[in-house]
Amino acid sequence: MNRKKKINEVLKKKLKKKNAKLHRSNKPRYISKAERAKMEAEAAQQQEAMPETPEAQPQSTDSEQTEPADK
């Protein structure tokens, strides 16, 4: 009986490992604290490099925003 039990345990372990390899988790890749700081510094540097240009947005009047209720 012990021999059968031992064989079954070994087979179950192998099957469990095989199934674990097939199912990958959906967790995002770990990014270390140093790497995050480096990425933030690069992003800040890119923001400084890009000149701030205000985008031309047409000025709307109150009459354009409010429409008559009876149509």
CSV table of C-alpha atoms in Angstrom, one decimal:
chain,number,residue,atom,x,y,z
A,1,MET,CA,0.0,0.0,0.0
A,2,ASN,CA,2.8,2.4,0.8
A,3,ARG,CA,4.5,1.8,-2.5
A,4,LYS,CA,1.3,2.7,-4.4
A,5,LYS,CA,0.7,5.8,-2.3
A,6,LYS,CA,4.3,7.0,-2.9
A,7,ILE,CA,4.0,6.4,-6.7
A,8,ASN,CA,0.7,8.3,-6.8
A,9,GLU,CA,2.1,11.2,-4.8
A,10,VAL,CA,5.1,11.5,-7.2
A,11,LEU,CA,2.7,11.4,-10.2
A,12,LYS,CA,0.4,14.0,-8.7
A,13,LYS,CA,3.4,16.3,-8.0
A,14,LYS,CA,4.6,16.1,-11.6
A,15,LEU,CA,1.1,16.8,-12.9
A,16,LYS,CA,0.7,19.8,-10.5
A,17,LYS,CA,4.0,21.3,-11.7
A,18,LYS,CA,3.1,20.8,-15.3
A,19,ASN,CA,-0.3,22.5,-14.9
A,20,ALA,CA,1.4,25.4,-13.0
A,21,LYS,CA,3.7,26.1,-15.9
A,22,LEU,CA,0.7,26.2,-18.3
A,23,HIS,CA,-1.2,28.9,-16.3
A,24,ARG,CA,0.8,32.1,-16.1
A,25,SER,CA,-0.5,34.8,-13.8
A,26,ASN,CA,-1.7,38.2,-15.1
A,27,LYS,CA,0.4,40.1,-12.6
A,28,PRO,CA,2.3,43.0,-14.1
A,29,ARG,CA,6.1,42.7,-14.1
A,30,TYR,CA,7.8,44.0,-10.9
A,31,ILE,CA,9.6,47.3,-11.3
A,32,SER,CA,12.1,48.1,-8.6
A,33,LYS,CA,12.1,51.4,-6.7
A,34,ALA,CA,15.3,52.5,-8.4
A,35,GLU,CA,13.9,51.8,-11.9
A,36,ARG,CA,10.7,53.7,-11.1
A,37,ALA,CA,12.7,56.7,-10.0
A,38,LYS,CA,14.8,56.5,-13.1
A,39,MET,CA,11.6,56.4,-15.3
A,40,GLU,CA,10.1,59.4,-13.4
A,41,ALA,CA,13.4,61.3,-14.0
A,42,GLU,CA,13.3,60.5,-17.7
A,43,ALA,CA,9.7,61.6,-17.9
A,44,ALA,CA,10.4,64.9,-16.1
A,45,GLN,CA,13.4,65.5,-18.4
A,46,GLN,CA,11.2,65.0,-21.5
A,47,GLN,CA,8.6,67.4,-20.1
A,48,GLU,CA,11.3,70.0,-19.7
A,49,ALA,CA,12.6,69.4,-23.2
A,50,MET,CA,9.2,69.9,-24.8
A,51,PRO,CA,8.3,73.7,-25.1
A,52,GLU,CA,5.0,74.5,-23.5
A,53,THR,CA,2.8,75.8,-26.3
A,54,PRO,CA,-0.7,76.8,-25.4
A,55,GLU,CA,-3.1,75.3,-27.8
A,56,ALA,CA,-5.4,77.7,-29.7
A,57,GLN,CA,-8.9,77.2,-28.4
A,58,PRO,CA,-11.7,79.3,-29.7
A,59,GLN,CA,-13.3,81.5,-27.1
A,60,SER,CA,-17.0,80.7,-27.0
A,61,THR,CA,-19.6,83.2,-25.8
A,62,ASP,CA,-22.5,82.5,-23.5
A,63,SER,CA,-25.0,82.9,-26.4
A,64,GLU,CA,-23.3,80.0,-28.2
A,65,GLN,CA,-23.4,77.7,-25.2
A,66,THR,CA,-27.0,78.2,-24.3
A,67,GLU,CA,-29.6,77.2,-26.9
A,68,PRO,CA,-33.2,78.3,-26.9
A,69,ALA,CA,-35.5,75.9,-25.1
A,70,ASP,CA,-38.4,76.1,-27.6
A,71,LYS,CA,-37.6,74.4,-30.9
